[in-house]
PDB file of C-alpha atoms and ligand atoms in Angstrom:
ATOM      1  CA  UNK H   1      41.561 136.540 213.858  1.00 95.00           C
ATOM      2  CA  UNK H   2      41.056 133.859 211.274  1.00 97.00           C
ATOM      3  CA  UNK H   3      42.239 130.528 212.698  1.00 98.00           C
ATOM      4  CA  UNK H   4      42.991 127.516 210.531  1.00 98.00           C
ATOM      5  CA  UNK H   5      43.857 124.191 212.183  1.00 98.00           C
ATOM      6  CA  UNK H   6      45.581 121.619 210.015  1.00 98.00           C
ATOM      7  CA  UNK H   7      45.878 117.874 210.542  1.00 97.00           C
ATOM      8  CA  UNK H   8      49.512 117.689 209.541  1.00 98.00           C
ATOM      9  CA  UNK H   9      52.491 119.903 208.839  1.00 98.00           C
ATOM     10  CA  UNK H  10      52.345 119.365 205.096  1.00 98.00           C
ATOM     11  CA  UNK H  11      48.913 120.986 205.023  1.00 98.00           C
ATOM     12  CA  UNK H  12      50.244 123.904 207.031  1.00 98.00           C
ATOM     13  CA  UNK H  13      53.076 124.437 204.537  1.00 98.00           C
ATOM     14  CA  UNK H  14      50.685 124.170 201.610  1.00 98.00           C
ATOM     15  CA  UNK H  15      48.151 126.610 203.042  1.00 98.00           C
ATOM     16  CA  UNK H  16      50.704 129.204 204.100  1.00 98.00           C
ATOM     17  CA  UNK H  17      52.527 128.974 200.761  1.00 98.00           C
ATOM     18  CA  UNK H  18      49.204 129.407 198.972  1.00 98.00           C
ATOM     19  CA  UNK H  19      48.516 132.619 200.892  1.00 98.00           C
ATOM     20  CA  UNK H  20      51.976 133.978 200.034  1.00 98.00           C
ATOM     21  CA  UNK H  21      51.601 132.941 196.396  1.00 98.00           C
ATOM     22  CA  UNK H  22      48.157 134.559 196.205  1.00 98.00           C
ATOM     23  CA  UNK H  23      49.629 137.783 197.573  1.00 98.00           C
ATOM     24  CA  UNK H  24      52.433 137.808 194.976  1.00 98.00           C
ATOM     25  CA  UNK H  25      50.105 136.935 192.098  1.00 98.00           C
ATOM     26  CA  UNK H  26      47.612 139.658 193.092  1.00 98.00           C
ATOM     27  CA  UNK H  27      50.402 142.222 193.579  1.00 98.00           C
ATOM     28  CA  UNK H  28      53.657 141.185 191.889  1.00 98.00           C
ATOM     29  CA  UNK H  29      55.608 144.032 193.524  1.00 98.00           C
ATOM     30  CA  UNK H  30      54.442 143.127 197.032  1.00 98.00           C
ATOM     31  CA  UNK H  31      56.584 143.916 200.032  1.00 98.00           C
ATOM     32  CA  UNK H  32      56.831 140.641 201.944  1.00 98.00           C
ATOM     33  CA  UNK H  33      58.069 140.195 205.503  1.00 98.00           C
ATOM     34  CA  UNK H  34      59.716 136.810 205.996  1.00 98.00           C
ATOM     35  CA  UNK H  35      60.460 134.839 209.141  1.00 98.00           C
ATOM     36  CA  UNK H  36      63.096 132.210 209.850  1.00 97.00           C
ATOM     37  CA  UNK H  37      63.129 129.248 212.231  1.00 94.00           C
ATOM     38  CA  UNK H  38      62.068 125.651 211.735  1.00 95.00           C
ATOM     39  CA  UNK H  39      58.372 126.314 211.036  1.00 97.00           C
ATOM     40  CA  UNK H  40      58.702 128.230 207.733  1.00 98.00           C
ATOM     41  CA  UNK H  41      61.215 125.820 206.188  1.00 98.00           C
ATOM     42  CA  UNK H  42      58.534 123.653 204.571  1.00 98.00           C
ATOM     43  CA  UNK H  43      56.698 126.757 203.397  1.00 98.00           C
ATOM     44  CA  UNK H  44      59.798 127.998 201.610  1.00 98.00           C
ATOM     45  CA  UNK H  45      60.328 124.578 200.048  1.00 98.00           C
ATOM     46  CA  UNK H  46      56.759 124.701 198.763  1.00 98.00           C
ATOM     47  CA  UNK H  47      57.303 128.199 197.326  1.00 98.00           C
ATOM     48  CA  UNK H  48      60.502 127.056 195.598  1.00 98.00           C
ATOM     49  CA  UNK H  49      58.570 124.209 193.967  1.00 98.00           C
ATOM     50  CA  UNK H  50      55.913 126.619 192.745  1.00 98.00           C
ATOM     51  CA  UNK H  51      58.654 128.820 191.298  1.00 98.00           C
ATOM     52  CA  UNK H  52      60.353 125.888 189.574  1.00 98.00           C
ATOM     53  CA  UNK H  53      57.018 124.864 188.086  1.00 98.00           C
ATOM     54  CA  UNK H  54      56.595 128.384 186.701  1.00 95.00           C
ATOM     55  CA  UNK H  55      53.654 129.224 188.930  1.00 96.00           C
ATOM     56  CA  UNK H  56      55.342 132.014 190.812  1.00 98.00           C
ATOM     57  CA  UNK H  57      57.530 134.970 189.938  1.00 98.00           C
ATOM     58  CA  UNK H  58      59.529 136.658 192.709  1.00 98.00           C
ATOM     59  CA  UNK H  59      61.298 139.157 190.442  1.00 98.00           C
ATOM     60  CA  UNK H  60      59.351 142.243 191.504  1.00 98.00           C
ATOM     61  CA  UNK H  61      58.901 141.599 195.231  1.00 98.00           C
ATOM     62  CA  UNK H  62      60.765 143.400 197.975  1.00 98.00           C
ATOM     63  CA  UNK H  63      61.575 141.452 201.138  1.00 98.00           C
ATOM     64  CA  UNK H  64      62.211 142.407 204.750  1.00 98.00           C
ATOM     65  CA  UNK H  65      63.168 139.800 207.303  1.00 98.00           C
ATOM     66  CA  UNK H  66      61.944 140.059 210.856  1.00 98.00           C
ATOM     67  CA  UNK H  67      65.223 139.677 212.638  1.00 97.00           C
ATOM     68  CA  UNK H  68      68.886 138.752 212.685  1.00 97.00           C
ATOM     69  CA  UNK H  69      71.344 137.683 215.344  1.00 96.00           C
ATOM     70  CA  UNK H  70      73.538 140.543 216.515  1.00 96.00           C
ATOM     71  CA  UNK H  71      77.240 139.923 216.064  1.00 93.00           C
ATOM     72  CA  UNK H  72      76.921 137.377 213.243  1.00 91.00           C
ATOM     73  CA  UNK H  73      78.041 138.209 209.729  1.00 89.00           C
ATOM     74  CA  UNK H  74      75.610 137.298 206.938  1.00 90.00           C
ATOM     75  CA  UNK H  75      78.087 134.646 205.799  1.00 91.00           C
ATOM     76  CA  UNK H  76      77.789 132.731 209.116  1.00 92.00           C
ATOM     77  CA  UNK H  77      75.799 129.517 208.531  1.00 93.00           C
ATOM     78  CA  UNK H  78      73.555 130.301 211.507  1.00 93.00           C
ATOM     79  CA  UNK H  79      72.803 133.863 210.436  1.00 95.00           C
ATOM     80  CA  UNK H  80      69.296 134.441 209.211  1.00 96.00           C
ATOM     81  CA  UNK H  81      70.649 135.953 206.006  1.00 97.00           C
ATOM     82  CA  UNK H  82      72.381 132.649 205.294  1.00 97.00           C
ATOM     83  CA  UNK H  83      69.204 130.720 206.158  1.00 96.00           C
ATOM     84  CA  UNK H  84      67.102 132.803 203.777  1.00 98.00           C
ATOM     85  CA  UNK H  85      69.654 132.458 200.991  1.00 98.00           C
ATOM     86  CA  UNK H  86      69.737 128.674 201.430  1.00 98.00           C
ATOM     87  CA  UNK H  87      66.029 128.026 201.902  1.00 98.00           C
ATOM     88  CA  UNK H  88      64.458 130.555 199.554  1.00 98.00           C
ATOM     89  CA  UNK H  89      66.290 133.494 198.035  1.00 98.00           C
ATOM     90  CA  UNK H  90      69.050 131.456 196.420  1.00 98.00           C
ATOM     91  CA  UNK H  91      66.519 129.208 194.721  1.00 98.00           C
ATOM     92  CA  UNK H  92      64.081 131.732 193.245  1.00 98.00           C
ATOM     93  CA  UNK H  93      64.352 134.787 190.994  1.00 98.00           C
ATOM     94  CA  UNK H  94      64.173 137.440 193.705  1.00 98.00           C
ATOM     95  CA  UNK H  95      66.137 140.608 192.926  1.00 98.00           C
ATOM     96  CA  UNK H  96      69.094 140.618 195.355  1.00 98.00           C
ATOM     97  CA  UNK H  97      68.902 144.404 195.620  1.00 98.00           C
ATOM     98  CA  UNK H  98      65.407 144.154 197.041  1.00 98.00           C
ATOM     99  CA  UNK H  99      66.331 141.802 199.884  1.00 98.00           C
ATOM    100  CA  UNK H 100      66.514 143.415 203.327  1.00 98.00           C
ATOM    101  CA  UNK H 101      67.660 141.779 206.542  1.00 98.00           C
ATOM    102  CA  UNK H 102      68.754 143.707 209.663  1.00 97.00           C
ATOM    103  CA  UNK H 103      72.530 144.046 209.570  1.00 95.00           C
ATOM    104  CA  UNK H 104      73.739 142.111 212.602  1.00 94.00           C
ATOM    105  CA  UNK H 105      77.376 142.711 211.737  1.00 94.00           C
ATOM    106  CA  UNK H 106      77.166 146.486 212.036  1.00 94.00           C
ATOM    107  CA  UNK H 107      78.806 147.859 215.191  1.00 94.00           C
ATOM    108  CA  UNK H 108      76.297 150.652 215.634  1.00 96.00           C
ATOM    109  CA  UNK H 109      73.162 148.600 216.279  1.00 97.00           C
ATOM    110  CA  UNK H 110      71.043 151.715 216.818  1.00 97.00           C
ATOM    111  CA  UNK H 111      71.938 153.077 213.384  1.00 97.00           C
ATOM    112  CA  UNK H 112      71.316 149.687 211.766  1.00 97.00           C
ATOM    113  CA  UNK H 113      67.821 149.618 213.318  1.00 97.00           C
ATOM    114  CA  UNK H 114      67.004 153.189 212.298  1.00 98.00           C
ATOM    115  CA  UNK H 115      68.112 152.514 208.737  1.00 97.00           C
ATOM    116  CA  UNK H 116      65.960 149.400 208.635  1.00 98.00           C
ATOM    117  CA  UNK H 117      62.854 151.349 209.654  1.00 98.00           C
ATOM    118  CA  UNK H 118      63.648 153.963 206.986  1.00 98.00           C
ATOM    119  CA  UNK H 119      64.019 151.274 204.331  1.00 98.00           C
ATOM    120  CA  UNK H 120      60.659 149.734 205.256  1.00 98.00           C
ATOM    121  CA  UNK H 121      58.980 153.138 205.078  1.00 98.00           C
ATOM    122  CA  UNK H 122      60.626 153.918 201.730  1.00 98.00           C
ATOM    123  CA  UNK H 123      59.362 150.615 200.344  1.00 98.00           C
ATOM    124  CA  UNK H 124      55.818 151.709 201.252  1.00 98.00           C
ATOM    125  CA  UNK H 125      55.406 149.400 204.261  1.00 98.00           C
ATOM    126  CA  UNK H 126      54.926 145.648 204.433  1.00 98.00           C
ATOM    127  CA  UNK H 127      51.978 144.172 202.538  1.00 98.00           C
ATOM    128  CA  UNK H 128      52.240 140.641 203.946  1.00 98.00           C
ATOM    129  CA  UNK H 129      54.104 139.562 207.056  1.00 98.00           C
ATOM    130  CA  UNK H 130      54.827 135.904 207.786  1.00 98.00           C
ATOM    131  CA  UNK H 131      55.380 135.184 211.499  1.00 98.00           C
ATOM    132  CA  UNK H 132      56.337 132.238 213.654  1.00 98.00           C
ATOM    133  CA  UNK H 133      55.794 132.248 217.411  1.00 98.00           C
ATOM    134  CA  UNK H 134      58.114 131.274 220.255  1.00 94.00           C
ATOM    135  CA  UNK H 135      57.055 128.948 223.063  1.00 93.00           C
ATOM    136  CA  UNK H 136      57.029 132.024 225.270  1.00 93.00           C
ATOM    137  CA  UNK H 137      54.803 133.933 222.851  1.00 96.00           C
ATOM    138  CA  UNK H 138      57.533 135.984 221.222  1.00 95.00           C
ATOM    139  CA  UNK H 139      57.112 137.232 217.649  1.00 98.00           C
ATOM    140  CA  UNK H 140      60.233 138.276 215.816  1.00 97.00           C
ATOM    141  CA  UNK H 141      62.534 138.482 218.804  1.00 95.00           C
ATOM    142  CA  UNK H 142      60.097 140.570 220.816  1.00 96.00           C
ATOM    143  CA  UNK H 143      60.384 138.707 224.076  1.00 93.00           C
ATOM    144  CA  UNK H 144      57.969 138.850 227.037  1.00 94.00           C
ATOM    145  CA  UNK H 145      58.518 142.241 228.676  1.00 95.00           C
ATOM    146  CA  UNK H 146      56.928 145.040 230.670  1.00 97.00           C
ATOM    147  CA  UNK H 147      55.998 146.941 227.504  1.00 96.00           C
ATOM    148  CA  UNK H 148      55.587 146.360 223.774  1.00 97.00           C
ATOM    149  CA  UNK H 149      58.759 147.460 221.958  1.00 93.00           C
ATOM    150  CA  UNK H 150      58.027 149.846 219.077  1.00 95.00           C
ATOM    151  CA  UNK H 151      60.465 149.991 216.198  1.00 97.00           C
ATOM    152  CA  UNK H 152      63.324 147.743 215.103  1.00 98.00           C
ATOM    153  CA  UNK H 153      65.669 147.448 218.077  1.00 97.00           C
ATOM    154  CA  UNK H 154      68.484 145.532 219.763  1.00 97.00           C
ATOM    155  CA  UNK H 155      67.134 142.703 221.942  1.00 94.00           C
ATOM    156  CA  UNK H 156      68.622 140.628 224.749  1.00 94.00           C
ATOM    157  CA  UNK H 157      67.449 137.081 224.054  1.00 92.00           C
ATOM    158  CA  UNK H 158      65.717 135.358 226.970  1.00 88.00           C
ATOM    159  CA  UNK H 159      66.895 132.117 228.533  1.00 91.00           C
ATOM    160  CA  UNK H 160      63.936 130.293 226.966  1.00 84.00           C
ATOM    161  CA  UNK H 161      64.854 131.468 223.470  1.00 85.00           C
ATOM    162  CA  UNK H 162      68.556 130.755 224.003  1.00 91.00           C
ATOM    163  CA  UNK H 163      67.666 127.227 225.053  1.00 89.00           C
ATOM    164  CA  UNK H 164      65.262 126.726 222.140  1.00 85.00           C
ATOM    165  CA  UNK H 165      67.761 127.944 219.535  1.00 87.00           C
ATOM    166  CA  UNK H 166      71.069 126.667 220.849  1.00 89.00           C
ATOM    167  CA  UNK H 167      70.486 123.396 218.988  1.00 87.00           C
ATOM    168  CA  UNK H 168      71.570 125.200 215.826  1.00 86.00           C
ATOM    169  CA  UNK H 169      74.986 126.169 217.218  1.00 89.00           C
ATOM    170  CA  UNK H 170      78.004 123.991 217.942  1.00 89.00           C
ATOM    171  CA  UNK H 171      78.124 125.283 221.508  1.00 88.00           C
ATOM    172  CA  UNK H 172      76.248 127.666 223.762  1.00 87.00           C
ATOM    173  CA  UNK H 173      79.282 129.992 223.779  1.00 87.00           C
ATOM    174  CA  UNK H 174      79.079 130.370 220.022  1.00 88.00           C
ATOM    175  CA  UNK H 175      75.464 131.495 220.137  1.00 92.00           C
ATOM    176  CA  UNK H 176      74.820 135.238 220.117  1.00 95.00           C
ATOM    177  CA  UNK H 177      72.871 136.509 223.114  1.00 95.00           C
ATOM    178  CA  UNK H 178      71.426 139.486 221.274  1.00 96.00           C
ATOM    179  CA  UNK H 179      69.492 140.095 218.075  1.00 96.00           C
ATOM    180  CA  UNK H 180      68.144 142.934 215.964  1.00 98.00           C
ATOM    181  CA  UNK H 181      64.396 142.589 215.601  1.00 98.00           C
ATOM    182  CA  UNK H 182      61.523 144.461 214.083  1.00 98.00           C
ATOM    183  CA  UNK H 183      59.475 145.836 216.965  1.00 98.00           C
ATOM    184  CA  UNK H 184      55.811 145.253 217.656  1.00 98.00           C
ATOM    185  CA  UNK H 185      54.925 148.536 215.952  1.00 97.00           C
ATOM    186  CA  UNK H 186      56.900 147.551 212.844  1.00 96.00           C
ATOM    187  CA  UNK H 187      55.037 144.217 212.742  1.00 98.00           C
ATOM    188  CA  UNK H 188      51.598 145.689 213.445  1.00 98.00           C
ATOM    189  CA  UNK H 189      52.001 148.142 210.552  1.00 98.00           C
ATOM    190  CA  UNK H 190      51.971 145.216 208.084  1.00 98.00           C
ATOM    191  CA  UNK H 191      48.726 145.201 206.124  1.00 98.00           C
ATOM    192  CA  UNK H 192      48.255 141.447 206.375  1.00 98.00           C
ATOM    193  CA  UNK H 193      49.765 138.984 208.865  1.00 98.00           C
ATOM    194  CA  UNK H 194      49.952 135.191 208.684  1.00 99.00           C
ATOM    195  CA  UNK H 195      51.314 133.400 211.765  1.00 98.00           C
ATOM    196  CA  UNK H 196      52.303 129.750 211.508  1.00 98.00           C
ATOM    197  CA  UNK H 197      53.072 127.247 214.271  1.00 98.00           C
ATOM    198  CA  UNK H 198      53.151 123.537 214.888  1.00 98.00           C
ATOM    199  CA  UNK H 199      53.637 121.245 217.840  1.00 98.00           C
ATOM    200  CA  UNK H 200      52.309 120.653 221.309  1.00 97.00           C
ATOM    201  CA  UNK H 201      54.923 122.957 222.832  1.00 96.00           C
ATOM    202  CA  UNK H 202      53.332 125.954 221.049  1.00 98.00           C
ATOM    203  CA  UNK H 203      49.771 125.175 222.212  1.00 98.00           C
ATOM    204  CA  UNK H 204      49.877 127.356 225.306  1.00 98.00           C
ATOM    205  CA  UNK H 205      51.325 130.328 223.442  1.00 98.00           C
ATOM    206  CA  UNK H 206      48.668 129.985 220.715  1.00 98.00           C
ATOM    207  CA  UNK H 207      45.885 129.708 223.276  1.00 98.00           C
ATOM    208  CA  UNK H 208      47.148 132.813 225.116  1.00 98.00           C
ATOM    209  CA  UNK H 209      47.571 134.744 221.880  1.00 98.00           C
ATOM    210  CA  UNK H 210      44.013 134.039 220.745  1.00 98.00           C
ATOM    211  CA  UNK H 211      42.005 133.966 223.960  1.00 98.00           C
ATOM    212  CA  UNK H 212      44.164 135.553 226.645  1.00 98.00           C
ATOM    213  CA  UNK H 213      44.558 139.171 227.696  1.00 98.00           C
ATOM    214  CA  UNK H 214      46.541 141.510 225.454  1.00 98.00           C
ATOM    215  CA  UNK H 215      49.790 141.800 227.364  1.00 98.00           C
ATOM    216  CA  UNK H 216      53.483 142.387 226.588  1.00 98.00           C
ATOM    217  CA  UNK H 217      54.109 139.308 228.754  1.00 97.00           C
ATOM    218  CA  UNK H 218      52.809 137.367 225.747  1.00 98.00           C
ATOM    219  CA  UNK H 219      53.875 139.600 222.851  1.00 98.00           C
ATOM    220  CA  UNK H 220      51.827 137.759 220.184  1.00 98.00           C
ATOM    221  CA  UNK H 221      48.610 138.659 222.043  1.00 98.00           C
ATOM    222  CA  UNK H 222      48.903 142.132 220.509  1.00 98.00           C
ATOM    223  CA  UNK H 223      47.820 140.562 217.199  1.00 98.00           C
ATOM    224  CA  UNK H 224      44.243 140.536 218.553  1.00 98.00           C
ATOM    225  CA  UNK H 225      44.288 144.249 217.710  1.00 98.00           C
ATOM    226  CA  UNK H 226      45.309 143.750 214.076  1.00 98.00           C
ATOM    227  CA  UNK H 227      42.509 143.784 211.482  1.00 98.00           C
ATOM    228  CA  UNK H 228      43.874 141.065 209.181  1.00 98.00           C
ATOM    229  CA  UNK H 229      45.552 138.124 210.936  1.00 98.00           C
ATOM    230  CA  UNK H 230      45.414 134.483 209.890  1.00 98.00           C
ATOM    231  CA  UNK H 231      46.827 131.833 212.208  1.00 98.00           C
ATOM    232  CA  UNK H 232      47.666 128.428 210.790  1.00 98.00           C
ATOM    233  CA  UNK H 233      48.296 125.948 213.582  1.00 98.00           C
ATOM    234  CA  UNK H 234      49.055 122.243 213.360  1.00 98.00           C
ATOM    235  CA  UNK H 235      48.880 120.705 216.861  1.00 97.00           C
ATOM    236  CA  UNK H 236      51.165 117.790 215.934  1.00 96.00           C
TER     237      UNK H 236
HETATM  238  C1  LIG J   1      62.424 134.017 213.423  1.00 74.55           C
HETATM  239  C2  LIG J   1      61.526 134.582 214.424  1.00 74.55           C
HETATM  240  C3  LIG J   1      61.098 133.817 215.625  1.00 74.55           C
HETATM  241  C4  LIG J   1      60.560 132.429 215.275  1.00 74.55           C
HETATM  242  C5  LIG J   1      60.106 131.688 216.527  1.00 74.55           C
HETATM  243  C6  LIG J   1      59.624 130.292 216.224  1.00 74.55           C
HETATM  244  O1  LIG J   1      62.638 134.934 212.378  1.00 74.55           O
HETATM  245  O2  LIG J   1      61.165 135.688 214.258  1.00 74.55           O
HETATM  246  O3  LIG J   1      60.101 134.556 216.282  1.00 74.55           O
HETATM  247  O4  LIG J   1      59.496 132.563 214.389  1.00 74.55           O
HETATM  248  O5  LIG J   1      61.166 131.627 217.445  1.00 74.55           O
HETATM  249  O6  LIG J   1      60.700 129.545 215.739  1.00 74.55           O
HETATM  250  P1  LIG J   1      60.510 128.028 215.233  1.00 74.55           P
HETATM  251  O7  LIG J   1      59.731 128.104 213.967  1.00 74.55           O
HETATM  252  O8  LIG J   1      61.904 127.539 215.013  1.00 74.55           O
HETATM  253  O9  LIG J   1      59.785 127.321 216.323  1.00 74.55           O
END
């Protein structure tokens, strides 16, 4: 694992955006896995600036997002599709037909997950996967469990995650309790992984991921087994 510590969040955004930009410049038709949440927001802003300054061309990339709330239509302001459209996709020249996000509005969650795995395989797999990490060590919505989930699947969100994310919803009742998420196998198949995190409340999860035992109780610890992982962590 390659670990980069930054002094401030701006540096984190800059460094992560540089790695994504380098990937797209080296391979314009890269398949990129994107994450949502508060951590990547500044990274996406940085990428948008690079695009507006003509340093970056998204036209040939294919994208796959890690996860989506189950039961929310893509038009819901708290859906991850909406987030991606607002923060990145709507502001750059990505081809809309090459955007993939698990379909949380589809009744048959199992079929939605199977189709998602097929689409990733058809695209040739993910070249570069951006990840955040939950306070409990989750990646995507792979929550602490007795085993590592494999493929894209329907997840029951844990109390910790519900608490962490309810700030985005008007009320707790409005917040979905389930999500569709790439599994650990889907994530580990990515050729390159960059995980970003900031804040004191992520310190324990980062420490466990890097130095602790590999255990599904801290899902991110599985990344110790991946050959190309960069972690960018800003403690403040
Ligand atoms: C989001 C995702 C989650 C977040 C994690 C950290 O697509 O997969 O695993 O990366 O919950 O979220 P923030 O960045 O809001 O702390």
